Amino acid sequence: MRWLSTFITTSPIHDFSAGTSHGLNDFLKVIKKRGKNKIEAVVVVVVVVVVVVVVVVVVVVVVVVVVVVVFVVVVVVVVIVIVVVVVVVVVVVVVVVVVVVVVAVVLLLLFILLLF
């Protein structure tokens, strides 16, 4: 299996993994030329398929993790904004009520003082 390391370093596997259109055809040609028998060719194809599947799974997992993290961050930010808005509204309402009550009490006291 020493030819496998030579095959990987000298074959167009890099083009294939980079997604070029000619990479797959060149890769299959090299397999046919260098594979001493069908078992070795099958081993190479299985290795390549496993590598591609692992890369795809890793990419999918990374994308899912990024989407989940972005979703959680957005939800946290929205919750924080809602809490801040609610707190501000409550504070404004309390201040307005307190001011109205104080003004009403002062006016009532002035009215009572003016009557007597």
CSV table of N, CA and C in Angstrom, one decimal:
chain,number,residue,atom,x,y,z
A,1,MET,N,0.8,-1.2,0.0
A,1,MET,CA,0.0,0.0,0.0
A,1,MET,C,0.9,1.3,0.0
A,2,ARG,N,2.2,1.1,-0.3
A,2,ARG,CA,3.0,2.3,-0.3
A,2,ARG,C,2.6,3.2,-1.5
A,3,TRP,N,2.0,2.6,-2.5
A,3,TRP,CA,1.7,3.4,-3.6
A,3,TRP,C,0.5,4.4,-3.3
A,4,LEU,N,-0.2,4.1,-2.2
A,4,LEU,CA,-1.3,5.0,-1.8
A,4,LEU,C,-0.8,6.4,-1.4
A,5,SER,N,0.3,6.5,-0.7
A,5,SER,CA,0.8,7.8,-0.3
A,5,SER,C,1.3,8.5,-1.5
A,6,THR,N,2.0,7.8,-2.4
A,6,THR,CA,2.5,8.4,-3.7
A,6,THR,C,1.3,8.9,-4.5
A,7,PHE,N,0.3,8.0,-4.5
A,7,PHE,CA,-0.9,8.3,-5.3
A,7,PHE,C,-1.6,9.6,-4.8
A,8,ILE,N,-1.7,9.7,-3.5
A,8,ILE,CA,-2.4,10.9,-2.9
A,8,ILE,C,-1.6,12.1,-3.1
A,9,THR,N,-0.3,12.1,-3.0
A,9,THR,CA,0.5,13.3,-3.2
A,9,THR,C,0.7,13.7,-4.6
A,10,THR,N,0.6,12.7,-5.6
A,10,THR,CA,0.9,13.1,-7.0
A,10,THR,C,-0.4,13.1,-7.8
A,11,SER,N,-1.5,12.6,-7.3
A,11,SER,CA,-2.7,12.6,-8.1
A,11,SER,C,-3.4,13.9,-8.1
A,12,PRO,N,-4.4,14.1,-8.9
A,12,PRO,CA,-5.2,15.3,-8.9
A,12,PRO,C,-6.3,15.3,-7.8
A,13,ILE,N,-6.0,14.6,-6.7
A,13,ILE,CA,-7.0,14.6,-5.6
A,13,ILE,C,-7.2,16.0,-5.1
A,14,HIS,N,-6.2,16.8,-5.1
A,14,HIS,CA,-6.3,18.2,-4.6
A,14,HIS,C,-7.3,19.0,-5.5
A,15,ASP,N,-7.2,18.8,-6.8
A,15,ASP,CA,-8.2,19.4,-7.7
A,15,ASP,C,-9.6,18.8,-7.5
A,16,PHE,N,-9.6,17.5,-7.2
A,16,PHE,CA,-10.9,16.9,-7.0
A,16,PHE,C,-11.5,17.5,-5.7
A,17,SER,N,-10.7,17.6,-4.6
A,17,SER,CA,-11.2,18.1,-3.4
A,17,SER,C,-11.6,19.6,-3.5
A,18,ALA,N,-10.9,20.3,-4.4
A,18,ALA,CA,-11.2,21.7,-4.6
A,18,ALA,C,-12.4,21.9,-5.4
A,19,GLY,N,-13.0,20.9,-6.0
A,19,GLY,CA,-14.3,21.0,-6.7
A,19,GLY,C,-14.1,21.4,-8.1
A,20,THR,N,-13.0,21.2,-8.7
A,20,THR,CA,-12.8,21.5,-10.1
A,20,THR,C,-13.5,20.5,-11.0
A,21,SER,N,-14.0,20.9,-12.1
A,21,SER,CA,-14.8,20.0,-12.9
A,21,SER,C,-14.0,18.8,-13.5
A,22,HIS,N,-12.7,19.1,-13.8
A,22,HIS,CA,-11.9,18.0,-14.4
A,22,HIS,C,-11.3,17.1,-13.3
A,23,GLY,N,-11.4,17.5,-12.1
A,23,GLY,CA,-10.7,16.7,-11.0
A,23,GLY,C,-11.2,15.3,-10.9
A,24,LEU,N,-12.5,15.1,-10.9
A,24,LEU,CA,-13.1,13.8,-10.8
A,24,LEU,C,-12.7,12.8,-11.9
A,25,ASN,N,-12.7,13.3,-13.1
A,25,ASN,CA,-12.4,12.5,-14.3
A,25,ASN,C,-10.9,12.1,-14.2
A,26,ASP,N,-10.0,13.1,-13.9
A,26,ASP,CA,-8.6,12.8,-13.8
A,26,ASP,C,-8.3,11.9,-12.6
A,27,PHE,N,-9.0,12.0,-11.6
A,27,PHE,CA,-8.9,11.2,-10.4
A,27,PHE,C,-9.2,9.7,-10.7
A,28,LEU,N,-10.3,9.6,-11.5
A,28,LEU,CA,-10.7,8.2,-11.8
A,28,LEU,C,-9.7,7.6,-12.8
A,29,LYS,N,-9.2,8.4,-13.7
A,29,LYS,CA,-8.2,7.9,-14.7
A,29,LYS,C,-6.9,7.4,-13.9
A,30,VAL,N,-6.5,8.2,-12.9
A,30,VAL,CA,-5.3,7.8,-12.2
A,30,VAL,C,-5.6,6.5,-11.4
A,31,ILE,N,-6.8,6.4,-10.9
A,31,ILE,CA,-7.2,5.1,-10.2
A,31,ILE,C,-7.0,3.9,-11.1
A,32,LYS,N,-7.5,4.1,-12.3
A,32,LYS,CA,-7.4,3.0,-13.3
A,32,LYS,C,-6.0,2.7,-13.7
A,33,LYS,N,-5.2,3.7,-13.8
A,33,LYS,CA,-3.8,3.5,-14.2
A,33,LYS,C,-3.0,2.9,-13.1
A,34,ARG,N,-3.1,3.4,-11.9
A,34,ARG,CA,-2.2,3.0,-10.8
A,34,ARG,C,-2.8,1.8,-10.0
A,35,GLY,N,-4.1,1.6,-10.0
A,35,GLY,CA,-4.6,0.5,-9.2
A,35,GLY,C,-4.1,-0.8,-9.8
A,36,LYS,N,-3.4,-1.6,-9.0
A,36,LYS,CA,-2.8,-2.9,-9.5
A,36,LYS,C,-3.9,-3.9,-9.6
A,37,ASN,N,-4.9,-3.8,-8.8
A,37,ASN,CA,-6.1,-4.7,-8.9
A,37,ASN,C,-7.3,-3.9,-8.5
A,38,LYS,N,-8.5,-4.6,-8.6
A,38,LYS,CA,-9.7,-3.9,-8.3
A,38,LYS,C,-9.8,-3.6,-6.8
A,39,ILE,N,-9.2,-4.4,-5.9
A,39,ILE,CA,-9.4,-4.2,-4.5
A,39,ILE,C,-8.7,-2.9,-4.1
A,40,GLU,N,-7.5,-2.6,-4.7
A,40,GLU,CA,-6.8,-1.4,-4.4
A,40,GLU,C,-7.6,-0.2,-4.9
A,41,ALA,N,-8.2,-0.3,-6.1
A,41,ALA,CA,-9.0,0.8,-6.6
A,41,ALA,C,-10.2,1.0,-5.7
A,42,VAL,N,-10.8,-0.1,-5.2
A,42,VAL,CA,-12.0,0.1,-4.3
A,42,VAL,C,-11.6,0.7,-3.0
A,43,VAL,N,-10.4,0.3,-2.5
A,43,VAL,CA,-9.9,0.9,-1.3
A,43,VAL,C,-9.7,2.4,-1.4
A,44,VAL,N,-9.1,2.8,-2.6
A,44,VAL,CA,-8.9,4.3,-2.8
A,44,VAL,C,-10.2,5.0,-2.9
A,45,VAL,N,-11.2,4.4,-3.6
A,45,VAL,CA,-12.5,5.1,-3.8
A,45,VAL,C,-13.2,5.2,-2.4
A,46,VAL,N,-13.1,4.1,-1.6
A,46,VAL,CA,-13.7,4.1,-0.3
A,46,VAL,C,-13.1,5.2,0.6
A,47,VAL,N,-11.7,5.3,0.5
A,47,VAL,CA,-11.0,6.3,1.3
A,47,VAL,C,-11.5,7.7,0.9
A,48,VAL,N,-11.6,8.0,-0.4
A,48,VAL,CA,-12.0,9.3,-0.9
A,48,VAL,C,-13.4,9.5,-0.5
A,49,VAL,N,-14.3,8.6,-0.6
A,49,VAL,CA,-15.7,8.8,-0.2
A,49,VAL,C,-15.8,9.0,1.3
A,50,VAL,N,-15.1,8.3,2.1
A,50,VAL,CA,-15.1,8.6,3.5
A,50,VAL,C,-14.6,10.0,3.9
A,51,VAL,N,-13.5,10.4,3.2
A,51,VAL,CA,-13.0,11.8,3.4
A,51,VAL,C,-14.0,12.8,3.0
A,52,VAL,N,-14.7,12.6,1.9
A,52,VAL,CA,-15.7,13.6,1.4
A,52,VAL,C,-16.8,13.6,2.4
A,53,VAL,N,-17.3,12.4,2.8
A,53,VAL,CA,-18.4,12.4,3.8
A,53,VAL,C,-18.1,13.0,5.1
A,54,VAL,N,-16.9,12.8,5.6
A,54,VAL,CA,-16.4,13.4,6.8
A,54,VAL,C,-16.4,15.0,6.7
A,55,VAL,N,-15.9,15.4,5.5
A,55,VAL,CA,-15.8,16.9,5.3
A,55,VAL,C,-17.2,17.5,5.2
A,56,VAL,N,-18.1,16.8,4.5
A,56,VAL,CA,-19.5,17.3,4.4
A,56,VAL,C,-20.1,17.3,5.8
A,57,VAL,N,-20.0,16.2,6.6
A,57,VAL,CA,-20.6,16.2,7.9
A,57,VAL,C,-20.0,17.3,8.8
A,58,VAL,N,-18.7,17.5,8.7
A,58,VAL,CA,-18.1,18.6,9.5
A,58,VAL,C,-18.6,20.0,9.1
A,59,VAL,N,-18.7,20.2,7.8
A,59,VAL,CA,-19.3,21.5,7.3
A,59,VAL,C,-20.7,21.6,7.8
A,60,VAL,N,-21.5,20.6,7.7
A,60,VAL,CA,-22.9,20.7,8.1
A,60,VAL,C,-23.0,21.0,9.6
A,61,VAL,N,-22.2,20.3,10.4
A,61,VAL,CA,-22.2,20.5,11.9
A,61,VAL,C,-21.8,21.9,12.2
A,62,VAL,N,-20.8,22.4,11.5
A,62,VAL,CA,-20.3,23.8,11.8
A,62,VAL,C,-21.4,24.8,11.4
A,63,VAL,N,-22.1,24.6,10.3
A,63,VAL,CA,-23.2,25.5,9.8
A,63,VAL,C,-24.3,25.4,10.8
A,64,VAL,N,-24.7,24.2,11.3
A,64,VAL,CA,-25.8,24.1,12.3
A,64,VAL,C,-25.4,24.8,13.6
A,65,VAL,N,-24.2,24.6,14.0
A,65,VAL,CA,-23.7,25.3,15.3
A,65,VAL,C,-23.8,26.8,15.1
A,66,VAL,N,-23.3,27.3,14.0
A,66,VAL,CA,-23.3,28.7,13.8
A,66,VAL,C,-24.7,29.3,13.7
A,67,VAL,N,-25.6,28.6,13.0
A,67,VAL,CA,-27.0,29.0,13.0
A,67,VAL,C,-27.6,29.0,14.4
A,68,VAL,N,-27.4,28.0,15.2
A,68,VAL,CA,-28.0,27.9,16.5
A,68,VAL,C,-27.4,29.0,17.4
A,69,VAL,N,-26.1,29.3,17.3
A,69,VAL,CA,-25.5,30.4,18.1
A,69,VAL,C,-26.1,31.7,17.7
A,70,VAL,N,-26.2,32.0,16.4
A,70,VAL,CA,-26.8,33.2,15.9
A,70,VAL,C,-28.2,33.4,16.4
A,71,PHE,N,-29.0,32.3,16.3
A,71,PHE,CA,-30.4,32.3,16.8
A,71,PHE,C,-30.4,32.6,18.2
A,72,VAL,N,-29.6,32.0,19.0
A,72,VAL,CA,-29.6,32.2,20.5
A,72,VAL,C,-29.2,33.7,20.8
A,73,VAL,N,-28.2,34.2,20.1
A,73,VAL,CA,-27.8,35.6,20.3
A,73,VAL,C,-28.9,36.5,20.0
A,74,VAL,N,-29.6,36.3,18.8
A,74,VAL,CA,-30.7,37.1,18.4
A,74,VAL,C,-31.8,37.1,19.4
A,75,VAL,N,-32.1,35.9,19.9
A,75,VAL,CA,-33.2,35.8,20.9
A,75,VAL,C,-32.8,36.5,22.2
A,76,VAL,N,-31.6,36.3,22.6
A,76,VAL,CA,-31.2,37.0,23.9
A,76,VAL,C,-31.2,38.5,23.7
A,77,VAL,N,-30.8,39.0,22.5
A,77,VAL,CA,-30.8,40.5,22.3
A,77,VAL,C,-32.3,41.0,22.3
A,78,VAL,N,-33.1,40.2,21.6
A,78,VAL,CA,-34.6,40.6,21.6
A,78,VAL,C,-35.2,40.6,23.0
A,79,VAL,N,-34.9,39.6,23.7
A,79,VAL,CA,-35.4,39.6,25.1
A,79,VAL,C,-34.9,40.7,25.9
A,80,ILE,N,-33.6,41.1,25.8
A,80,ILE,CA,-33.0,42.2,26.5
A,80,ILE,C,-33.7,43.5,26.1
A,81,VAL,N,-33.9,43.7,24.8
A,81,VAL,CA,-34.6,44.9,24.3
A,81,VAL,C,-36.0,45.0,24.9
A,82,ILE,N,-36.7,43.9,24.9
A,82,ILE,CA,-38.1,43.9,25.4
A,82,ILE,C,-38.1,44.2,26.9
A,83,VAL,N,-37.2,43.6,27.6
A,83,VAL,CA,-37.1,43.9,29.1
A,83,VAL,C,-36.8,45.4,29.3
A,84,VAL,N,-35.8,45.9,28.6
A,84,VAL,CA,-35.5,47.3,28.7
A,84,VAL,C,-36.7,48.2,28.4
A,85,VAL,N,-37.4,47.9,27.3
A,85,VAL,CA,-38.5,48.8,26.9
A,85,VAL,C,-39.6,48.7,28.0
A,86,VAL,N,-39.9,47.5,28.5
A,86,VAL,CA,-40.9,47.3,29.6
A,86,VAL,C,-40.5,48.1,30.8
A,87,VAL,N,-39.2,48.0,31.2
A,87,VAL,CA,-38.7,48.7,32.4
A,87,VAL,C,-38.9,50.2,32.2
A,88,VAL,N,-38.5,50.7,31.0
A,88,VAL,CA,-38.6,52.2,30.8
A,88,VAL,C,-40.1,52.6,30.8
A,89,VAL,N,-40.9,51.8,30.2
A,89,VAL,CA,-42.4,52.2,30.2
A,89,VAL,C,-42.9,52.2,31.6
A,90,VAL,N,-42.6,51.2,32.4
A,90,VAL,CA,-43.0,51.1,33.8
A,90,VAL,C,-42.5,52.3,34.6
A,91,VAL,N,-41.3,52.7,34.4
A,91,VAL,CA,-40.7,53.8,35.1
A,91,VAL,C,-41.4,55.1,34.7
A,92,VAL,N,-41.6,55.3,33.4
A,92,VAL,CA,-42.3,56.5,33.0
A,92,VAL,C,-43.7,56.6,33.5
A,93,VAL,N,-44.4,55.5,33.5
A,93,VAL,CA,-45.8,55.5,34.1
A,93,VAL,C,-45.8,55.8,35.6
A,94,VAL,N,-44.9,55.2,36.3
A,94,VAL,CA,-44.8,55.4,37.7
A,94,VAL,C,-44.5,56.9,38.0
A,95,VAL,N,-43.5,57.5,37.3
A,95,VAL,CA,-43.1,58.9,37.4
A,95,VAL,C,-44.3,59.8,37.1
A,96,VAL,N,-45.0,59.5,36.0
A,96,VAL,CA,-46.2,60.3,35.7
A,96,VAL,C,-47.3,60.2,36.8
A,97,VAL,N,-47.5,59.0,37.2
A,97,VAL,CA,-48.6,58.8,38.3
A,97,VAL,C,-48.1,59.6,39.6
A,98,VAL,N,-46.9,59.5,40.0
A,98,VAL,CA,-46.4,60.2,41.1
A,98,VAL,C,-46.5,61.7,41.0
A,99,VAL,N,-46.1,62.2,39.8
A,99,VAL,CA,-46.3,63.7,39.6
A,99,VAL,C,-47.7,64.1,39.6
A,100,VAL,N,-48.6,63.3,39.0
A,100,VAL,CA,-50.0,63.7,39.0
A,100,VAL,C,-50.6,63.7,40.4
A,101,VAL,N,-50.2,62.7,41.2
A,101,VAL,CA,-50.7,62.6,42.6
A,101,VAL,C,-50.2,63.8,43.4
A,102,VAL,N,-48.9,64.1,43.3
A,102,VAL,CA,-48.3,65.2,44.0
A,102,VAL,C,-48.9,66.5,43.6
A,103,VAL,N,-49.1,66.7,42.3
A,103,VAL,CA,-49.8,68.0,41.9
A,103,VAL,C,-51.2,68.0,42.4
A,104,ALA,N,-51.9,66.9,42.4
A,104,ALA,CA,-53.3,66.9,42.9
A,104,ALA,C,-53.3,67.2,44.4
A,105,VAL,N,-52.4,66.6,45.1
A,105,VAL,CA,-52.4,66.9,46.6
A,105,VAL,C,-52.0,68.3,46.9
A,106,VAL,N,-51.1,68.9,46.2
A,106,VAL,CA,-50.7,70.3,46.4
A,106,VAL,C,-51.9,71.2,46.0
A,107,LEU,N,-52.5,70.9,44.9
A,107,LEU,CA,-53.7,71.8,44.5
A,107,LEU,C,-54.8,71.7,45.5
A,108,LEU,N,-55.0,70.5,46.0
A,108,LEU,CA,-56.1,70.3,47.0
A,108,LEU,C,-55.7,71.0,48.3
A,109,LEU,N,-54.4,70.9,48.7
A,109,LEU,CA,-54.0,71.7,49.9
A,109,LEU,C,-54.1,73.2,49.7
A,110,LEU,N,-53.8,73.7,48.6
A,110,LEU,CA,-53.9,75.1,48.3
A,110,LEU,C,-55.4,75.5,48.3
A,111,PHE,N,-56.2,74.7,47.7
A,111,PHE,CA,-57.6,75.0,47.7
A,111,PHE,C,-58.2,75.0,49.1
A,112,ILE,N,-57.8,74.1,49.9
A,112,ILE,CA,-58.3,74.0,51.3
A,112,ILE,C,-57.8,75.2,52.1
A,113,LEU,N,-56.5,75.6,51.9
A,113,LEU,CA,-55.9,76.8,52.6
A,113,LEU,C,-56.6,78.1,52.1
A,114,LEU,N,-57.0,78.2,50.8
A,114,LEU,CA,-57.7,79.4,50.3
A,114,LEU,C,-59.1,79.5,50.9
A,115,LEU,N,-59.7,78.4,51.1
A,115,LEU,CA,-61.1,78.4,51.7
A,115,LEU,C,-61.1,78.8,53.1
A,116,PHE,N,-60.1,78.5,53.8
A,116,PHE,CA,-60.2,78.8,55.3
A,116,PHE,C,-59.3,80.0,55.6
